[in-house]
Coordinates of C-alpha atoms in Angstrom, one line a residue:
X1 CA 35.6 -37.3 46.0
X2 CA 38.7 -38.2 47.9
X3 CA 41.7 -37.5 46.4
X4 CA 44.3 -40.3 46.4
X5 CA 47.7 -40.0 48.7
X6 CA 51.0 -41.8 48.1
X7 CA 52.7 -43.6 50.9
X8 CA 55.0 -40.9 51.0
X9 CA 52.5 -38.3 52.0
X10 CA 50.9 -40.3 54.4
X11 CA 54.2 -40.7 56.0
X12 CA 54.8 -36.9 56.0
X13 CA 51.3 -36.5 57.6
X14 CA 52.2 -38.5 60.6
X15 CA 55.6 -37.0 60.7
X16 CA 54.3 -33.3 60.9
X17 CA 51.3 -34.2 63.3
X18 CA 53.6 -33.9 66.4
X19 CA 55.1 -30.8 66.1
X20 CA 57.0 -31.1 69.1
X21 CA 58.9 -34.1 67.3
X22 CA 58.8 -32.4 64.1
X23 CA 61.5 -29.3 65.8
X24 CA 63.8 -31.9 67.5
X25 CA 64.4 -33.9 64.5
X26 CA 64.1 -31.3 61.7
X27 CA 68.0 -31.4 61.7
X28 CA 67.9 -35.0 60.3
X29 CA 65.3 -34.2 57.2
X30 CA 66.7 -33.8 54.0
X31 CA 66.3 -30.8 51.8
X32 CA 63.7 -32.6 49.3
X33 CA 61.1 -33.3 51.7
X34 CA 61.0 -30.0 53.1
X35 CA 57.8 -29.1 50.4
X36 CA 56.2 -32.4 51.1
X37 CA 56.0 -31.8 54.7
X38 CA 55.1 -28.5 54.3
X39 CA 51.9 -29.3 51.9
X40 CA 51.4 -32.0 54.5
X41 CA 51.2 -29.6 57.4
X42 CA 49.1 -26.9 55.5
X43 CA 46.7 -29.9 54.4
X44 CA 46.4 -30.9 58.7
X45 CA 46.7 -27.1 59.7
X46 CA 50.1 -28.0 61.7
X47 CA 50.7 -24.2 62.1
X48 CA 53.5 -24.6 64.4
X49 CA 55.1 -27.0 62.1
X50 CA 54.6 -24.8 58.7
X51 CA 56.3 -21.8 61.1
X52 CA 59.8 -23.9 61.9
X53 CA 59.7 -25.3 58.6
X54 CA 59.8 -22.2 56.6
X55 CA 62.5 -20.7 59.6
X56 CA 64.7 -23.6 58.3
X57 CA 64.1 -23.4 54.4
X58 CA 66.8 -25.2 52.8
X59 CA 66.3 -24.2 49.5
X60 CA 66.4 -21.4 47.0
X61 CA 62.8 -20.4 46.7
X62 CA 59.5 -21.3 48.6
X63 CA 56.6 -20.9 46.0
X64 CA 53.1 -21.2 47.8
X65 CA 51.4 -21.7 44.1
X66 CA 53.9 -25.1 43.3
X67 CA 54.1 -26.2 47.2
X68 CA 50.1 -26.1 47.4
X69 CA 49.4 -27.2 43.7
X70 CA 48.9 -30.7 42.4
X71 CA 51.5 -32.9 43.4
X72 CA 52.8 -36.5 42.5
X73 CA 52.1 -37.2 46.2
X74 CA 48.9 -35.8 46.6
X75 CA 46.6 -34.5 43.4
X76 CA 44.7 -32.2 45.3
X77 CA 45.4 -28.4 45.1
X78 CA 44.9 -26.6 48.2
X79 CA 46.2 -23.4 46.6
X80 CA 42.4 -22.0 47.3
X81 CA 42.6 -22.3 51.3
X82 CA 43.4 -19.1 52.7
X83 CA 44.0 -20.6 56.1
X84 CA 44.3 -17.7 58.6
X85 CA 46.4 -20.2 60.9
X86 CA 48.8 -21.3 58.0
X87 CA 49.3 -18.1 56.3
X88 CA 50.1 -16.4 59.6
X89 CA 52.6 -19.2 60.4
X90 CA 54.4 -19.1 57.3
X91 CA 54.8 -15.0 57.1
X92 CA 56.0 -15.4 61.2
X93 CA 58.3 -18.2 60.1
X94 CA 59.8 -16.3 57.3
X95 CA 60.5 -13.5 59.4
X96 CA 62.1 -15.6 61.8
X97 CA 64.3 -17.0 59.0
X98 CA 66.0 -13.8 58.8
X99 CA 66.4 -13.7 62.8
X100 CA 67.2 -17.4 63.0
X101 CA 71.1 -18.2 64.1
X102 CA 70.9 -21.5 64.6
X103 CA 69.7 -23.1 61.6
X104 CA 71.2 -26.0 60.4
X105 CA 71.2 -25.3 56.9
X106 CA 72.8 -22.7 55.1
X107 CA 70.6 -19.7 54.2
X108 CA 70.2 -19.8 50.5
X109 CA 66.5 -18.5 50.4
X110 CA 66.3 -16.1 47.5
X111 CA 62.8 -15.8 46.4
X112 CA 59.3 -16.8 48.0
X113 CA 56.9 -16.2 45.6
X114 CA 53.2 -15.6 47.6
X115 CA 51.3 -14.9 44.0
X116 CA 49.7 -18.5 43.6
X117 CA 47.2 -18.3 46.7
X118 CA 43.7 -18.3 45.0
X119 CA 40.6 -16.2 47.8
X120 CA 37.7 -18.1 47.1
X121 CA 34.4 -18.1 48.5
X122 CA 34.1 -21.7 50.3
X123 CA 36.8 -22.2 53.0
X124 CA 37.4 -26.3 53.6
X125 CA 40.0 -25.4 56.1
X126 CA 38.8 -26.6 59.9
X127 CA 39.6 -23.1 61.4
X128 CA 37.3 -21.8 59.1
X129 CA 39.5 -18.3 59.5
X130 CA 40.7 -16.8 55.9
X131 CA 43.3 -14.5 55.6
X132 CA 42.8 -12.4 52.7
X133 CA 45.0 -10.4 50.6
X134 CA 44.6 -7.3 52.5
X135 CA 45.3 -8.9 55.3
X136 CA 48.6 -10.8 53.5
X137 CA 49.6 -7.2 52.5
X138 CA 49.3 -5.7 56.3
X139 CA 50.9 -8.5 58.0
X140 CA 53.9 -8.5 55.5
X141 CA 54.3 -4.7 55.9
X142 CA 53.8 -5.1 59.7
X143 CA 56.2 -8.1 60.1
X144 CA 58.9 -6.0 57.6
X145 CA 58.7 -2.9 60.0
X146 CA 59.0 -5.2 62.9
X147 CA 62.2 -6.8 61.5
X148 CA 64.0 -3.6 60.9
X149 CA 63.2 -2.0 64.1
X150 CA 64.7 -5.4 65.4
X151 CA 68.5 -4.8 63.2
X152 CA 68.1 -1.1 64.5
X153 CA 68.3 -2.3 68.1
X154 CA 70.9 -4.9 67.4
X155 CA 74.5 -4.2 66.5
X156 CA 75.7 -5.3 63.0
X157 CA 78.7 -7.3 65.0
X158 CA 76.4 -9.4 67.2
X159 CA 74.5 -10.8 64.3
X160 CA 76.5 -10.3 61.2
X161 CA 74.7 -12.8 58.5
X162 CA 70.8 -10.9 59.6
X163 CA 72.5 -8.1 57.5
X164 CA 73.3 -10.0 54.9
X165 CA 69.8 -11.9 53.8
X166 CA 68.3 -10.4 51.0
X167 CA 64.8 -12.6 49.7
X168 CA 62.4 -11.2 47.2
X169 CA 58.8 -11.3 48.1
X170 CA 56.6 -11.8 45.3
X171 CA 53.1 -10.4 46.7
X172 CA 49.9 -9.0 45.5
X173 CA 49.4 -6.0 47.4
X174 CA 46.0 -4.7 48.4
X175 CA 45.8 -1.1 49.5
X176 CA 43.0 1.0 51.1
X177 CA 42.9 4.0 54.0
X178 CA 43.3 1.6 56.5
X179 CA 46.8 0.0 56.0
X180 CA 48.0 2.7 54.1
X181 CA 50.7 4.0 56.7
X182 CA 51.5 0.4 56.8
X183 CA 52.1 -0.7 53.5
X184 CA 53.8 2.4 52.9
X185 CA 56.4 2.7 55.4
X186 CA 58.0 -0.9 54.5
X187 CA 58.1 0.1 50.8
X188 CA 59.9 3.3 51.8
X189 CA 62.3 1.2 53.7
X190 CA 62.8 -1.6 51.2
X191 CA 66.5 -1.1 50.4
X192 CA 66.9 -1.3 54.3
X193 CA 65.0 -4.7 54.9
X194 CA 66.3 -8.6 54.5
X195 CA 62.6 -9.0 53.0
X196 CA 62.0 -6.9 49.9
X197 CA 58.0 -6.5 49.0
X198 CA 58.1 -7.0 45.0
X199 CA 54.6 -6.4 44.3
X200 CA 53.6 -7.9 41.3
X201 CA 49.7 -6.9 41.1
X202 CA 47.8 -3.8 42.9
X203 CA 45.0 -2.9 43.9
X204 CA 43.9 -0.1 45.6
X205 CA 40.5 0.6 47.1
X206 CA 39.2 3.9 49.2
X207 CA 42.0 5.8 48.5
X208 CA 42.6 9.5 47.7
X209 CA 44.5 9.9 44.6
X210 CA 47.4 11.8 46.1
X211 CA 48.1 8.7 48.1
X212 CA 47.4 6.5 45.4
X213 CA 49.8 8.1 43.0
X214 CA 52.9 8.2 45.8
X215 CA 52.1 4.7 46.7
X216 CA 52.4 3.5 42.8
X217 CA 55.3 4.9 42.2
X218 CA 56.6 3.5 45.1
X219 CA 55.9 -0.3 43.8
X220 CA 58.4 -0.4 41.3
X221 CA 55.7 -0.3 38.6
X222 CA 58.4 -1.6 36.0
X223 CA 57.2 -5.2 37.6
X224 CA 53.7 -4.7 38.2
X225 CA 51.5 -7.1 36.0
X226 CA 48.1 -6.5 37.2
X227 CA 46.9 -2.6 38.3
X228 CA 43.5 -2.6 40.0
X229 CA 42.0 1.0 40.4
X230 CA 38.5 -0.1 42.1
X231 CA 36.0 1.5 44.7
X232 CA 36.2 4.9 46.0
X233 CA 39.5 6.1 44.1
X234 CA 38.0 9.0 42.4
X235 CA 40.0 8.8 39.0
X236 CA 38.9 10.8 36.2
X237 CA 40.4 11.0 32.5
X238 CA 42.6 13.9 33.4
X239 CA 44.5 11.6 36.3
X240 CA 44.7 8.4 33.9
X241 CA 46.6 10.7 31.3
X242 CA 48.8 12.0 34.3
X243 CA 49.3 8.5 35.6
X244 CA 50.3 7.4 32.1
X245 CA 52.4 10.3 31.2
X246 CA 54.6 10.0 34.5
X247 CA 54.5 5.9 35.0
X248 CA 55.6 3.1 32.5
X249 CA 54.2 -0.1 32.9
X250 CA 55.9 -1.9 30.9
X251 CA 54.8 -5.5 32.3
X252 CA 51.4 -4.6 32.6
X253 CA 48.9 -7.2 31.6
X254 CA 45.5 -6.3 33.3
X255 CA 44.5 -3.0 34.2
X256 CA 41.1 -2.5 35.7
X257 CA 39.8 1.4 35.8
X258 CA 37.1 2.2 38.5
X259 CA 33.7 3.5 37.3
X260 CA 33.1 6.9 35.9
X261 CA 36.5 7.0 34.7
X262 CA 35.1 8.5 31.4
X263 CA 32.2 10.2 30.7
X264 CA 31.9 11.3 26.3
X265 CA 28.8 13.1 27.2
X266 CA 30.7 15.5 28.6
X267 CA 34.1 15.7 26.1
X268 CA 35.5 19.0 24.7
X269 CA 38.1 18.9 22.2
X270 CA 40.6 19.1 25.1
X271 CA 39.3 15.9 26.3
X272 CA 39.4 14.1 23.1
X273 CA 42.6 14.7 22.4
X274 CA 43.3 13.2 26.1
X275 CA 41.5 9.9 25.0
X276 CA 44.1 9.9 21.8
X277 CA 46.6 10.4 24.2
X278 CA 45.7 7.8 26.8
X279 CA 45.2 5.2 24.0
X280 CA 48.1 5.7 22.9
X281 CA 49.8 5.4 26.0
X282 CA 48.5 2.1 26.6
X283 CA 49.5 0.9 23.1
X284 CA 53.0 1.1 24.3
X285 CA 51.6 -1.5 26.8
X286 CA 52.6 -4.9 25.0
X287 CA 52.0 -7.1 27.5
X288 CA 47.9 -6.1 28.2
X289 CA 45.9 -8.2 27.6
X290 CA 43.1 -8.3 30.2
X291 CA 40.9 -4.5 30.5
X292 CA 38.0 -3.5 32.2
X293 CA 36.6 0.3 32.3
X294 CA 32.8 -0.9 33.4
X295 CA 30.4 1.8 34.4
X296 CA 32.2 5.0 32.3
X297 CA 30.4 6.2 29.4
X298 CA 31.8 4.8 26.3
X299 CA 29.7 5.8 23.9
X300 CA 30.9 6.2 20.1
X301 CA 34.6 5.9 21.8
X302 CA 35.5 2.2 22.0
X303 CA 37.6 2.4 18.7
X304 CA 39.8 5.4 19.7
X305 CA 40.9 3.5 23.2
X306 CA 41.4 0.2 21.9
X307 CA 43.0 0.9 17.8
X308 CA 46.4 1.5 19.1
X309 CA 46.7 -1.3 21.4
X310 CA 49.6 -3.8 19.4
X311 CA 48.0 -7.1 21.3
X312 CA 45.2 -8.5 21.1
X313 CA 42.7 -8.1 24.5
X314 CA 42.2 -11.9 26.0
X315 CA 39.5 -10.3 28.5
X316 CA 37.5 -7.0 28.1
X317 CA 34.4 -6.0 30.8
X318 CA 32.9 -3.1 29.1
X319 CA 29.7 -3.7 31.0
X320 CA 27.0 -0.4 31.8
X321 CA 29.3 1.5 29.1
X322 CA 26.4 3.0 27.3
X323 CA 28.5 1.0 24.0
X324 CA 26.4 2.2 20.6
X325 CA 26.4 0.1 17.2
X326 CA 29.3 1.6 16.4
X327 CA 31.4 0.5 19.5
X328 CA 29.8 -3.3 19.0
X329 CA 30.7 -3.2 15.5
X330 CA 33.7 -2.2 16.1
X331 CA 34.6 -4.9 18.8
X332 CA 33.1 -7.9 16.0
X333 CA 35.5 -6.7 13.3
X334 CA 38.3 -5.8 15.6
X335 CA 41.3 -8.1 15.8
X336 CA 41.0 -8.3 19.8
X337 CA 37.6 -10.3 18.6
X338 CA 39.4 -14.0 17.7
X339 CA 41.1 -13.5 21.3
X340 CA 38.3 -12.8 23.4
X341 CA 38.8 -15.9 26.3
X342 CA 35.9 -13.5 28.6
X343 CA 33.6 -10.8 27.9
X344 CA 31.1 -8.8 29.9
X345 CA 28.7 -6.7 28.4
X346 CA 26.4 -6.4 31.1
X347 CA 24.2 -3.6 31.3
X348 CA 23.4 -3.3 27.3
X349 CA 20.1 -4.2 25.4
X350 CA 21.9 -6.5 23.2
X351 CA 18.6 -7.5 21.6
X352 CA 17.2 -4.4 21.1
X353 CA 20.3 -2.3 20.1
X354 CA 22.7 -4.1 18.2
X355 CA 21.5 -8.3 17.5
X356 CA 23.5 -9.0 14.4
X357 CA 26.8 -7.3 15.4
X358 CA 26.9 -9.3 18.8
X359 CA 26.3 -12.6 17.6
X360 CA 29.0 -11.6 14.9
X361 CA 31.2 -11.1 17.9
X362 CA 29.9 -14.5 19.4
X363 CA 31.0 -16.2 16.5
X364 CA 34.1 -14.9 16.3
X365 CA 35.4 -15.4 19.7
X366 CA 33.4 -18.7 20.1
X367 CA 36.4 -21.1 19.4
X368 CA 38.3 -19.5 23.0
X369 CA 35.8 -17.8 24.7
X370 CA 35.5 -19.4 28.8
X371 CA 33.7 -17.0 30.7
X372 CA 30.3 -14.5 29.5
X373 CA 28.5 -12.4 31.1
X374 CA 25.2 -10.4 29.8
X375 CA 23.3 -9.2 32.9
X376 CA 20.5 -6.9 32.5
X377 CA 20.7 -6.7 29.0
X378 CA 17.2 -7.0 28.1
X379 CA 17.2 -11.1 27.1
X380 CA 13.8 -11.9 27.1
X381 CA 12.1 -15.3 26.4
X382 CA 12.0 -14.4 22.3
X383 CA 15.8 -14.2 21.9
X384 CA 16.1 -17.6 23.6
X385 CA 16.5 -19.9 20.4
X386 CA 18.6 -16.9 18.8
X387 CA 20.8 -17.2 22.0
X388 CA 21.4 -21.1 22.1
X389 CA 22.4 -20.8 18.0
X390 CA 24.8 -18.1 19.3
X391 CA 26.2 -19.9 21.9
X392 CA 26.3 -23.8 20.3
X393 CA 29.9 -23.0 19.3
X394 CA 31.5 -22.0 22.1
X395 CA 32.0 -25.4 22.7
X396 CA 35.0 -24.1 25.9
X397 CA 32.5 -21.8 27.7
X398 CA 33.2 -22.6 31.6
X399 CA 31.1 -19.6 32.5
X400 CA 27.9 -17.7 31.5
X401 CA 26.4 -15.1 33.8
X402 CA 22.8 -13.6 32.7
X403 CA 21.0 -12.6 35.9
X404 CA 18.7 -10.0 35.8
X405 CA 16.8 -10.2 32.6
X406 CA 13.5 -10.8 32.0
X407 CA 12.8 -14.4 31.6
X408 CA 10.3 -17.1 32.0
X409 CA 10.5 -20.0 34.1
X410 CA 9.9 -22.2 30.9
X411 CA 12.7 -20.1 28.6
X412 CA 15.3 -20.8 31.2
X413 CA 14.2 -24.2 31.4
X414 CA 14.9 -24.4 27.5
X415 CA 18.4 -22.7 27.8
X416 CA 19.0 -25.2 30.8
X417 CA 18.3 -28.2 28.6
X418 CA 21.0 -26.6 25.8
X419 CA 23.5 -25.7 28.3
X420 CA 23.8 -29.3 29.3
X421 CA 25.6 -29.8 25.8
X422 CA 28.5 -27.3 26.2
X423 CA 31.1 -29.6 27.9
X424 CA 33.4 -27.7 29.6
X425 CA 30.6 -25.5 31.7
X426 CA 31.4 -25.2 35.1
X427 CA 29.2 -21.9 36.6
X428 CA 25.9 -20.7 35.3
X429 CA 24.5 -17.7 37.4
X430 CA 20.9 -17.3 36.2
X431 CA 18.0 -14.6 37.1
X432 CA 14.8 -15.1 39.4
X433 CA 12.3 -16.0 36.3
X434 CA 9.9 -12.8 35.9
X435 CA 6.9 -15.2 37.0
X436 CA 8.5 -14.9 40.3
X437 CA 7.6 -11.4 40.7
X438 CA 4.5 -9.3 40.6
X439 CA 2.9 -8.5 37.5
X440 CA 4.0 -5.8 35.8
X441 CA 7.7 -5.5 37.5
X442 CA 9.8 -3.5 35.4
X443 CA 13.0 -4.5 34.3
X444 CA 16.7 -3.4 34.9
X445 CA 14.4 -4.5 38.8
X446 CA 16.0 -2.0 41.5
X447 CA 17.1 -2.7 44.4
X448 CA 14.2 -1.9 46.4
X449 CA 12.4 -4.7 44.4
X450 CA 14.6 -7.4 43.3
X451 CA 14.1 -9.5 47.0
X452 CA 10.2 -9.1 46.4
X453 CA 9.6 -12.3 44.6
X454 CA 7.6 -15.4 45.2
X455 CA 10.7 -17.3 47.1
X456 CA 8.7 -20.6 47.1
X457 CA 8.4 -20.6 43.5
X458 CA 12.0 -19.6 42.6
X459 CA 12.9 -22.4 44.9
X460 CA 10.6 -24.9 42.9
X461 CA 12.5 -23.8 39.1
X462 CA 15.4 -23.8 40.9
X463 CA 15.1 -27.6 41.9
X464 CA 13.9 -28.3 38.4
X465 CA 16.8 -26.8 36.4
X466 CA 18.7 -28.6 38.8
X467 CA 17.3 -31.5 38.2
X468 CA 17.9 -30.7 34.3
X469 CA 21.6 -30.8 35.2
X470 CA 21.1 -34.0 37.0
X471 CA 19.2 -35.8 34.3
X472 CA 22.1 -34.9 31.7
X473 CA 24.7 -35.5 34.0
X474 CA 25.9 -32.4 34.5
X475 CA 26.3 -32.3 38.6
X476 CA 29.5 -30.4 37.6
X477 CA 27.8 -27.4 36.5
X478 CA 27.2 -24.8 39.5
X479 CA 23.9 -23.0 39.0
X480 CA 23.0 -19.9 41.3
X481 CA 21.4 -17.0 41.3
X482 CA 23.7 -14.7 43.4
X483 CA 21.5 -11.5 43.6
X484 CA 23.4 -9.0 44.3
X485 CA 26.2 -9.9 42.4
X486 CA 29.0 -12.7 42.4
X487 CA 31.0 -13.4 45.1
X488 CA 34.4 -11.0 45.2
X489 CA 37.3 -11.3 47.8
X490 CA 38.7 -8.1 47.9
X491 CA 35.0 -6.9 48.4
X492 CA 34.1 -9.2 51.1
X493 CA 37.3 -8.3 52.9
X494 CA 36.9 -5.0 53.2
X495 CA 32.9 -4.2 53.2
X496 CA 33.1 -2.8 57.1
X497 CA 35.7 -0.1 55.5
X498 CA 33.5 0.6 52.2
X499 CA 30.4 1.0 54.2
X500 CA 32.1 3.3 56.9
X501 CA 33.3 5.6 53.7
X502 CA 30.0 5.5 52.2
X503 CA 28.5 6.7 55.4
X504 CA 31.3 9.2 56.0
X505 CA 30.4 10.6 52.4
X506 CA 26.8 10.8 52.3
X507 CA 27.0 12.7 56.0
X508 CA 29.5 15.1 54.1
X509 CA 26.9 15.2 51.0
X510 CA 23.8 16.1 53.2
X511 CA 25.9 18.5 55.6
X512 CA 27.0 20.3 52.3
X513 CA 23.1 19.9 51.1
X514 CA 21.9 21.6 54.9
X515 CA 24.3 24.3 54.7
X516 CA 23.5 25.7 50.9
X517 CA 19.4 25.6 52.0
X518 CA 20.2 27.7 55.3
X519 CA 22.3 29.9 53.4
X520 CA 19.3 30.2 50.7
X521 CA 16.8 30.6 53.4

C-alpha cells in the first residue's frame, strides 16, 4: 500500500536529493521545515543531508520518535528503520553540532530524545544495513569520548560557546563485555561532555556482576524506566536483594530478571525472608508495571513477590516458572488480573494442572489483554473448543503465540477458522502439527528433533490456514511458525558475542571436568 505525500513533502524530497545544494542554501530554510526535510532525507537515505541538518538544528529538541512518526505530510512511520547510514549521520551530525562555529542559527538544542526508534526484524531501507541498539550505545559513547578529547586539545579561548553546549541525550543503552570500557568511560565523564548520555532503559547482557552493578549506578537509575538483566549476568536472589537495597528506582516501569534468578527448591528460612524483602522492595516501585522473571522456579511463591506491589502489573512473563495451582489461583483472583494487556505462561501444562483457574484468569483479563503466549504447555487437540470459549472475549488480542504443543493439522485448522473472528489480531505464531513428525514424538520436542518433520507437509497446512486467513479476509494477520523462537533484536545483534561466551564457558566447564578426573585417577 502506498502511503499518500503532501505537496509539501514532495517538495522536501527534491530539495534534500542534492545534498550539495541542500549545504549552500540551508542558510535560507526556515526553522519549521527543518523536521520535514529531515523525515524527507531519512525516507531517500540522504545521509549527507540528515548529518548537516542536525549540525544546524534550529530548535529546542530533535525527537527521532515525532520526526519519524506519522505526519500531516506523510502518514507513514518510519520510526522501525534502523538505517545504518541515517543513524550514523545523525549521531556524526550531532557531534558536529557541538564543534560547529559557523552555524547560522543560534544553538538552542536542549534535548534529542533517541528512545522512539523501534529494531524490527524486516529492514525496508535500500542499504539494507541496521544499526542496532548496541551499536547506538557504542557509537554515542565513542563519539562522546571523541568530543572531549577534542575540548582537551583546544583552549577554552579559541572556542568559547563548545564549552558552553549542554544537550540531554535520551538513549536506551545496551551493555555487554564488549563495549563495556566504552560505555563506561563517557558516563564517567558525563559532567565533562556538551552531550550528556541520560539513559532511560538498560539492558545488560554477558556481563559480570561486579561490572554490572558499577555501571548501574553509574546511569543515574533515578531516570531509568526500563532495567533489562538478560543472558549471561549470573544474578541470583542474594544480588537482586543487594541491588535493591543499595539502588532506588523510582521510575522504574519494566524490569526483566534473567533466568535462574530464583530457585524455591532450594530456600532456607534465610532465603525466604530475602523474597519478603525483595517484594517489598519492589512495592515501593510505583511506577512497574511490566515484569518478567521467566525460567526461575516459582513454585508456591508467586503471592509473596507480587502482594506488595501498589500497581497493578500491565505485562507479566512468568513462563517455565514451575507456577503450582496455588500461584495460578493466585494470579485469577489477584488485582494485577483486570490489568493484564500481555501474558506468557509458556512452559506450563495448563490443561493438565490448573484448567479452571486459567480460564478464570482469561476471563478476567480478556477485556485488555493484546498479546498471549502459551508455548509448550501441553494444548492438545481436546482443549481446542475449551480454548476458543476462552479466548472469544478477548475481543483486542493482537497477539497469540502457542508453538510447540501437540496439535493436529485439523485442530489448528479449527482454531484458524475462530481466530479469523478476533478483530484486532495481527501475529499468530503456531506449532508444526504433530502429524508432521514421526509417530510417537514426545512432546516438550528437543532440540535435536524439532527440525525432523515432514517439511512438505507442514508446507501444505501451512498454505491452508493461510488460505483460512484469506478466505475470511484476514491478509492482516501474520501466521508463522518461528521455531526456535521469535525474532529478538538485542539477540540477533549480539549472537557472535553470546556464542563466543558460551564457547568460552563450556571449554572452562570441561577443563574443570578433565582436571577433577586426573586428580581422581
Amino acid at each position: 500500500r502506498t502511503t499518500m505525500k503532501s505537496l509539501r513533502f514532495i517538495s522536501a524530497e527534491a530539495f534534500v536529493s542534492n545534498a550539495e545544494f541542500v549545504r549552500k542554501n540551508l542558510g535560507a530554510v526556515a526553522h519549521d521545515l527543518f523536521p520535514l526535510l529531515f523525515k524527507a532525507s531519512y525516507l531517500l537515505e540522504q545521509g549527507e543531508v540528515i548529518h548537516d541538518l542536525v549540525k544546524n538544528w534550529p530548535l529546542f529538541d530533535l525527537n527521532m520518535g515525532k520526526l519519524l512518526g506519522a505526519t500531516l505530510d506523510f502518514q507513514e512511520d518510519l520510526s522501525h528503520r534502523t538505517c545504518s547510514v541515517c543513524l550514523e549521520s545523525c549521531l556524526t551530525g550531532l557531534r558536529d553540532y557541538v564543534l560547529n562555529q559557523t552555524s547560522p542559527y543560534m544553538k538552542k538544542l536542549k534535548v534529542v530524545d533517541l528512545t522512539g526508534i523501534k529494531d524490527v526484524e524486516v529492514q525496508f531501507c535500500k542499504c539494507k544495513k541496521t544499526m542496532g541498539r548496541w551499536a547506538r550505545t557504542q557509537l554515542l559513547s565513542k563519539l562522546c569520548s571523541e568530543l572531549l578529547v577534542y575540548l582537551q586539545s583546544v583552549p577554552a579561548q579559541y572556542n568559547p560557546g563548545t564549552f558552553e553546549i549542554s544537550i540531554n541525550v535520551l538513549i536506551d543503552l545496551f551493555v555487554t563485555e564488549r563495549n563495556y570500557e566504552m560505555v563506561l568511560q563517557a558516563l564517567l565523564k558525563k559532567c565533562s561532555c556538551p552531550l550528556k548520555i541520560c539513559c532511560v532503559a538498560f539492558r545488560s547482557d554477558n556481563l559480570t556482576l561486579q561490572k554490572f552493578f558499577y555501571i548501574i549506578k553509574l546511569t543515574d537509575p533515578s531516570l531509568l524506566r526500563k532495567l533489562e538483566i538478560v543472558h549471561n549476568v549470573h544474578l541470583e536472589m542474594e544480588h537482586l536483594e543487594m541491588l535493591f537495597n543499595s539502588i532506588h528506582f523510582p521510575q522504574l516501569m519494566s524490569l526483566t530478571l534473567p533466568a535462574r534468578t530464583f530457585n524455591v527448591r532450594r530456600f532456607t528460612a534465610t532465603d525466604e525472608k530475602m523474597l519478603t524483602n525483595i517484594g517489598e522492595k519492589m512495592g515501593e516501585m510505583t511506577q512497574l508495571t511490566e515484569l518478567s522473571m521467566s525460567f526461575s522456579i516459582l513454585t508456591g511463591r508467586i503471592q509473596k513477590i507480587l502482594s506488595p506491589l501498589k500497581t497493578p502489573l500491565k505485562m507479566l512473563d512468568v513462563s517455565n516458572c514451575s507456577l503450582n495451582h496455588a500461584d495460578m489461583a493466585f494470579l485469577a483472583n489477584s488485582f494485577h488480573a483486570n490489568h493484564l494487556e500481555a501474558v506468557d505462561l509458556s512452559g506450563h501444562s495448563i490443561p493438565e494442572l490448573y484448567p479452571s483457574t486459567f480460564f478464570k484468569l482469561l476471563s478476567q483479563c480478556s477485556s485488555v489483554l493484546r498479546s498471549l503466549t502459551l508455548e509448550d504447555c501441553n494444548i492438545q487437540d481436546t482443549h481446542v473448543n475449551l480454548l476458543i470459549v476462552g479466548l472469544s472475549p478477548c475481543q483486542k488480542l493482537q497477539e497469540f503465540k502457542f508453538i510447540g504443543n501437540p496439535l493436529s493439522s485439523q485442530a489448528l485448522k479449527h482454531l484458524f477458522t475462530f481466530l479469523c473472528e478476533l478483530p484486532k489480531l495481527k501475529n499468530v505464531e503456531f506449532p508444526v502439527p504433530r502429524d508432521c513428525y514421526p509417530v510417537g514424538i514426545i512432546y516438550p520436542i528437543d532440540d535435536a528433533n524439532l527440525c525432523r518433520f515432514d517439511h512438505q507437509k507442514y508446507e501444505r497446512v501451512a498454505e491452508e490456514l493461510n488460505l483460512i486467513l484469506t478466505q475470511a479476509n484476514r491478509e492482516d494477520v501474520k501466521a508463522s511458525t518461528p521455531l526456535f523462537g521469535s525474532f529478538d533484536a538485542a539477540v540477533q545483534e549480539t549472537n557472535n558475542e553470546l556464542g563466543a561466551y558460551l564457547i568460552k564457558s563450556f571449554k572452562e566447564t570441561l577443563q574443570k571436568f578433565t582436571t577433577s578426573f586426573n586428580n581422581m585417577s
